[in-house]
Structure formats: structure tokens, C-alpha cells
XYZ file of C-alpha atoms in Angstrom:
325
model
C 33.411 -17.805 -32.184
C 31.489 -20.822 -33.518
C 27.677 -20.342 -33.297
C 27.483 -23.832 -31.833
C 30.124 -23.249 -29.180
C 28.343 -23.946 -25.833
C 31.094 -22.244 -23.831
C 30.781 -19.110 -25.911
C 26.985 -19.116 -25.529
C 27.251 -19.486 -21.765
C 29.657 -16.562 -21.506
C 27.199 -14.348 -23.361
C 24.419 -15.006 -20.831
C 26.358 -14.336 -17.615
C 24.655 -11.534 -15.693
C 26.687 -8.940 -13.797
C 26.825 -9.363 -10.039
C 24.883 -7.046 -7.718
C 25.122 -7.052 -3.924
C 21.816 -6.202 -2.245
C 21.451 -4.993 1.342
C 17.952 -5.589 2.729
C 17.072 -3.271 5.597
C 15.431 -4.837 8.610
C 12.903 -4.030 9.861
C 11.115 -2.920 6.700
C 7.549 -2.989 5.432
C 4.369 -3.499 7.416
C 4.197 -2.340 11.026
C 1.712 -3.635 13.599
C -0.660 -0.690 13.121
C -0.870 -1.169 9.357
C -1.280 -4.928 9.705
C -4.141 -4.395 12.176
C -5.880 -1.821 9.959
C -5.864 -4.124 6.928
C -7.152 -7.030 9.013
C -9.983 -4.824 10.310
C -11.158 -4.164 6.748
C -10.814 -7.833 5.804
C -12.637 -9.053 8.911
C -15.408 -6.476 8.441
C -15.857 -7.741 4.884
C -16.001 -11.301 6.242
C -18.562 -10.416 8.940
C -20.851 -8.121 6.958
C -20.111 -8.980 3.346
C -19.305 -6.414 0.674
C -19.517 -3.570 0.221
C -17.652 -2.217 3.239
C -16.875 1.479 3.027
C -13.533 2.904 4.142
C -13.098 6.595 4.873
C -9.836 7.620 3.165
C -7.126 5.174 2.121
C -6.839 2.625 4.922
C -3.057 3.038 4.609
C -1.028 4.986 2.065
C -0.301 2.228 -0.428
C -2.082 1.799 -3.741
C -1.339 -1.957 -3.959
C -3.032 -2.498 -0.583
C -5.980 -0.287 -1.501
C -6.478 -2.045 -4.848
C -6.286 -5.466 -3.162
C -9.006 -4.494 -0.685
C -11.142 -2.978 -3.442
C -10.990 -6.305 -5.243
C -12.441 -7.930 -2.115
C -15.334 -5.443 -1.888
C -14.015 -2.403 -0.033
C -15.216 0.990 -1.289
C -12.990 3.958 -0.483
C -14.603 7.344 0.070
C -13.482 10.738 1.297
C -16.326 11.568 3.690
C -19.168 9.885 5.567
C -21.866 11.531 3.446
C -20.793 9.167 0.646
C -21.657 6.111 2.787
C -25.186 4.623 2.706
C -27.008 4.508 6.045
C -27.070 0.709 6.224
C -23.442 0.019 5.219
C -20.532 -0.553 7.626
C -17.670 1.939 7.478
C -14.046 1.709 8.618
C -11.920 4.707 9.619
C -8.343 4.701 8.344
C -5.200 3.913 10.351
C -4.204 7.588 10.414
C -6.966 8.575 12.839
C -9.952 10.878 12.439
C -11.251 14.044 14.080
C -13.780 13.426 16.863
C -16.490 14.876 14.655
C -16.328 11.831 12.365
C -17.351 9.090 14.854
C -19.816 11.561 16.356
C -21.491 11.908 12.963
C -21.464 8.128 12.500
C -23.195 7.692 15.865
C -25.759 10.366 14.992
C -26.623 8.407 11.835
C -26.685 5.085 13.729
C -23.994 3.703 11.432
C -21.983 0.568 12.055
C -18.393 1.793 12.165
C -15.013 0.291 12.994
C -12.084 2.466 13.965
C -8.781 1.240 12.472
C -6.754 4.117 13.948
C -3.305 2.863 14.921
C -3.252 2.428 18.710
C -0.057 4.511 18.854
C -1.846 7.389 17.114
C -4.723 6.974 19.563
C -2.200 7.361 22.405
C -1.109 10.690 20.926
C -4.770 11.764 20.878
C -5.335 10.817 24.505
C -2.091 12.477 25.603
C -3.141 15.687 23.851
C -6.484 15.626 25.673
C -4.665 15.127 28.983
C -2.318 18.050 28.329
C -5.178 20.313 27.279
C -7.101 19.374 30.430
C -4.035 20.484 32.403
C -4.334 23.919 30.792
C -1.490 23.581 28.286
C -1.413 24.781 24.685
C -0.008 22.062 22.419
C 2.657 22.587 19.787
C 1.973 19.863 17.221
C 5.027 18.994 15.122
C 3.855 17.580 11.809
C 2.927 18.171 8.182
C -0.092 20.338 7.445
C -2.868 18.434 5.682
C -1.542 14.954 6.475
C -4.492 12.768 7.588
C -2.830 11.971 10.922
C -2.312 15.654 11.689
C -5.896 16.448 10.660
C -7.099 13.709 13.019
C -4.990 14.935 15.937
C -6.058 18.556 15.440
C -9.652 17.329 15.480
C -9.410 15.872 18.987
C -9.705 19.266 20.684
C -11.465 22.606 20.064
C -9.928 25.001 17.518
C -7.094 27.018 19.033
C -5.849 24.176 21.235
C -2.890 23.468 18.915
C -0.278 25.401 16.988
C 1.122 23.425 14.046
C 4.916 23.485 13.794
C 6.377 22.173 10.523
C 9.942 23.523 10.487
C 12.724 24.886 12.680
C 11.766 28.343 11.395
C 8.197 27.773 12.650
C 9.623 26.729 16.017
C 11.678 29.907 16.213
C 9.154 32.433 14.924
C 5.559 31.230 14.713
C 3.203 33.135 17.058
C 2.150 31.045 20.042
C -0.466 31.883 22.706
C 0.828 33.113 26.061
C -0.107 29.905 27.866
C 1.751 26.978 29.455
C 3.116 24.873 26.584
C 3.896 21.290 25.687
C 4.459 19.500 22.388
C 3.586 16.317 20.553
C 4.407 14.978 17.111
C 3.063 13.150 14.116
C 4.157 9.519 14.525
C 5.853 9.170 11.117
C 8.361 12.029 11.123
C 12.109 12.017 10.587
C 13.703 11.419 13.981
C 16.555 13.839 13.202
C 14.329 16.597 11.795
C 12.039 16.380 14.791
C 14.965 16.545 17.217
C 16.063 19.795 15.569
C 12.579 21.290 15.830
C 12.223 20.241 19.486
C 15.635 21.736 20.291
C 14.541 25.039 18.743
C 11.318 24.997 20.769
C 13.242 24.322 23.979
C 15.544 27.257 23.298
C 12.584 29.546 22.711
C 10.361 28.132 25.461
C 12.599 26.802 28.255
C 9.583 26.220 30.511
C 7.791 24.050 27.928
C 6.545 20.825 29.522
C 7.949 17.580 28.150
C 5.494 14.942 26.884
C 5.264 11.802 28.976
C 6.408 9.627 26.053
C 8.025 9.906 22.633
C 5.358 10.306 19.937
C 7.320 9.097 16.906
C 6.400 5.431 16.773
C 8.751 2.474 17.208
C 8.230 1.358 13.598
C 9.239 4.734 12.166
C 12.303 4.860 14.409
C 13.373 1.287 13.591
C 12.967 1.676 9.828
C 14.969 4.883 9.817
C 17.720 3.228 11.874
C 17.769 0.290 9.448
C 18.068 2.481 6.370
C 20.917 4.384 8.042
C 22.682 1.065 8.582
C 22.649 0.268 4.862
C 22.923 3.761 3.365
C 26.656 4.327 3.896
C 27.449 0.933 2.316
C 25.181 1.329 -0.717
C 25.689 3.055 -4.061
C 21.919 3.511 -4.220
C 18.970 2.905 -1.900
C 15.569 1.906 -3.274
C 12.628 2.742 -1.002
C 9.432 0.829 -1.736
C 6.541 3.099 -0.859
C 3.947 5.588 -2.033
C 4.689 9.285 -2.562
C 1.869 10.211 -0.148
C 3.292 7.927 2.573
C 5.034 10.176 5.091
C 7.179 7.433 6.610
C 8.298 6.231 3.154
C 9.306 9.720 2.020
C 11.277 10.131 5.244
C 13.177 6.902 4.531
C 14.413 8.266 1.226
C 15.527 11.496 2.918
C 17.256 9.614 5.731
C 19.154 7.431 3.234
C 20.520 10.477 1.424
C 21.538 12.211 4.634
C 23.243 9.056 5.884
C 25.719 9.105 3.025
C 24.079 7.228 0.167
C 24.899 8.908 -3.171
C 21.361 8.374 -4.441
C 18.011 7.257 -3.043
C 14.894 6.668 -5.112
C 11.311 5.692 -4.330
C 9.231 3.231 -6.333
C 5.785 1.773 -5.730
C 6.016 -1.483 -7.724
C 8.647 -3.654 -9.351
C 7.434 -2.454 -12.757
C 8.325 1.126 -11.737
C 12.018 0.245 -11.414
C 14.159 0.528 -14.534
C 17.068 -1.870 -13.932
C 19.209 0.408 -16.097
C 19.477 2.882 -13.196
C 21.465 0.224 -11.326
C 23.909 -0.503 -14.158
C 27.514 -0.144 -13.057
C 26.704 -0.149 -9.341
C 28.169 -2.678 -6.944
C 25.767 -2.487 -3.987
C 22.110 -1.496 -3.734
C 20.111 -1.136 -0.528
C 16.393 -1.882 -0.371
C 13.863 -0.915 2.264
C 10.088 -0.447 2.413
C 7.796 1.970 4.185
C 5.532 0.787 6.980
C 2.530 0.609 4.636
C 4.293 -1.422 1.907
C 3.856 -5.234 1.966
C 6.843 -7.551 1.543
C 5.460 -8.821 -1.772
C 6.445 -5.456 -3.279
C 10.039 -5.924 -2.100
C 9.968 -9.329 -3.808
C 8.815 -7.576 -6.989
C 11.861 -5.285 -6.835
C 14.188 -8.260 -6.371
C 12.562 -10.096 -9.278
C 12.997 -7.020 -11.440
C 16.692 -6.781 -10.569
C 17.205 -10.511 -11.232
C 16.160 -9.912 -14.830
C 19.509 -8.224 -15.391
C 21.767 -9.102 -12.440
C 22.919 -12.047 -10.350
C 21.989 -11.036 -6.827
C 23.687 -11.714 -3.520
C 21.430 -10.759 -0.614
C 22.395 -9.632 2.884
C 19.818 -8.884 5.586
C 20.932 -5.971 7.783
C 18.741 -6.170 10.891
C 18.960 -3.439 13.534
C 15.907 -4.413 15.618
C 13.453 -7.264 16.097
C 9.801 -6.229 16.231
C 7.349 -8.295 18.258
C 4.579 -5.700 18.674
C 1.049 -6.811 17.811
C -2.267 -5.012 18.253
C -5.612 -6.635 18.950
C -8.605 -6.148 16.711
C -11.495 -4.003 18.022
C -13.742 -5.816 20.461
C -16.594 -5.815 17.918
C -14.501 -8.006 15.582
C -12.826 -10.155 18.222
C -16.011 -11.941 19.236
């Protein structure tokens, strides 16, 4: 081939084709969007620094972006100066936390997702009716810690697995159950079925606790998983809903599912030889990170994109009254 042959040069630069299925919905949910806006609006109203107890949502890109604007992330209230505003994360907090903030006369904003707050109020209602609550969730997750902290110790029994549902000691009291909002729909159904077999008189909750966003994103990843050679989940390893998406993709028939946090984390070589790749994002991952993944893939492949939408989301949540003025 002649070095100056333009046809030959063009043939050398042709990138292999890759078909990309984009799950919809994906990325931010209404609760995450509201929580981030609460931090941003608090910074606007009070100026930096604004303290945030725990990661506002489980995504390092989001946390770093807010830090750059003046947010300071801490683990506990004793790290917050008396005269500084503080925001509680979207996952919810035990009642002792706002009580301590009030005792110290602190300015605080609660960014707890309204759907998590509904779980808290429902648990209080069930406890007031004399029921012991079986809480299905992951021990140590901030949302579970917050829910457990709504009632006195001994009000809940934490159920993590089907084995827990079948064997874990439970007080001899009327029972009901609730769940963490970000669980696998299928896993939770199996645990609830085991509880119903063991406790046929267990009262049903008034409403499903797993949130609409979790349910929709899992349905969307199922819709692409069986068609994809690999699914890429954009999300953080400490994000419960993101981890569940990877698990759901594998169970739905995808040969391989991986999780990455940024475009730079994805080695395009892992996609070599594949025909179709699915992409989704956890509820705390912004769309800009999906764009990073696509840009990374375009370095090596010619992409054809298909949006696979299983639900349209129109839910929005208002900001706290203190910021809406």
C-alpha cells in the first residue's frame, strides 16, 4: 500500500461498530435532585461553608462538585461549628440528630428524601398500633440507621436475607414489615414471601416501601440486559441502588455486568469483540457521567445509540419551606 494512498489511510482509521442500549429511566431521581438543590440553595442563602452530615448522596462526583462550591462534609454534628448551617443527607437521620441540632440552636435543613420520610412516619404509625416492625434492609446503610432511629430500641428487627426471615428470633408481638427504599425488588419479594410463610398473621404495610425510582431503574436494566453482551452501571460502590442494578442485570441474562464511577474508570478494551453494550446509572449518578462513558467508548468504537424507555418519571419534590421563601 502506498503511504500516500488516501483510501488506504481511511481504511486504517475505521472504528469497529458498537450498539449501545441506554436504559430509561436512569440517573438522578427526584429525591436526589432535591437533596442536591437543598445544599446549593443553602450555600446561596447563607454563603460557604455549609456543613453536610454524611455524603448528601452516594456519589463522589456530586460530593466533590458541592465541596468545590463550599460544602463541608462531616460524619457527626459535633464537627459542625455552632454558627454554621448544616444539611442532613437524603438517606434520612435518626431522630436524635435533629434533636441535638435543636438543642444547640443550629440552623439545619433536612434533605431526607420524602419517600424515606414516608417510611419513617409509617413505622411510627405501626408502632403506635402496637406492632413490632420487621425492617428489610442492609445493616449499617445510612437509610437503615435513620429508620431504626425513629423509634426506641427494640421496636425493629432487621431482616437482611431469606434465612433471617426464616430463623431470626422475633418478639411475640403483632408484626408488620417495611423496607429500605433502594432494595432489589426480586430479593425483597423473596424475603417477604418467607416472612408471610412464617408469620401468616403479619400485617401488610399500607404502601410499598421500595421507591418508584428504584423499581423503574431495575425494570429498565432488565429490559436491556437480555439483549446486551455487557451492561455498564454508572454508580458508586457504596450506592445501594447502583449495586442492585448490577445484580439485576446479571440475573436478567446479561453475561457480564460491571460498575464504574467515571468515564476514566472504563477500559474500552473490556468491550472489544462485543456487539451490544447496555448502559444505565444509579439514582445518585448524574447524566454527565453517562456522557463520560459514551465519550470513552467513542475513542475506540463507532456508536449507534438506542434509548430503551420503560417508564416516564414526572415526580418532583418541593424544597423545604425555609428555602422556598
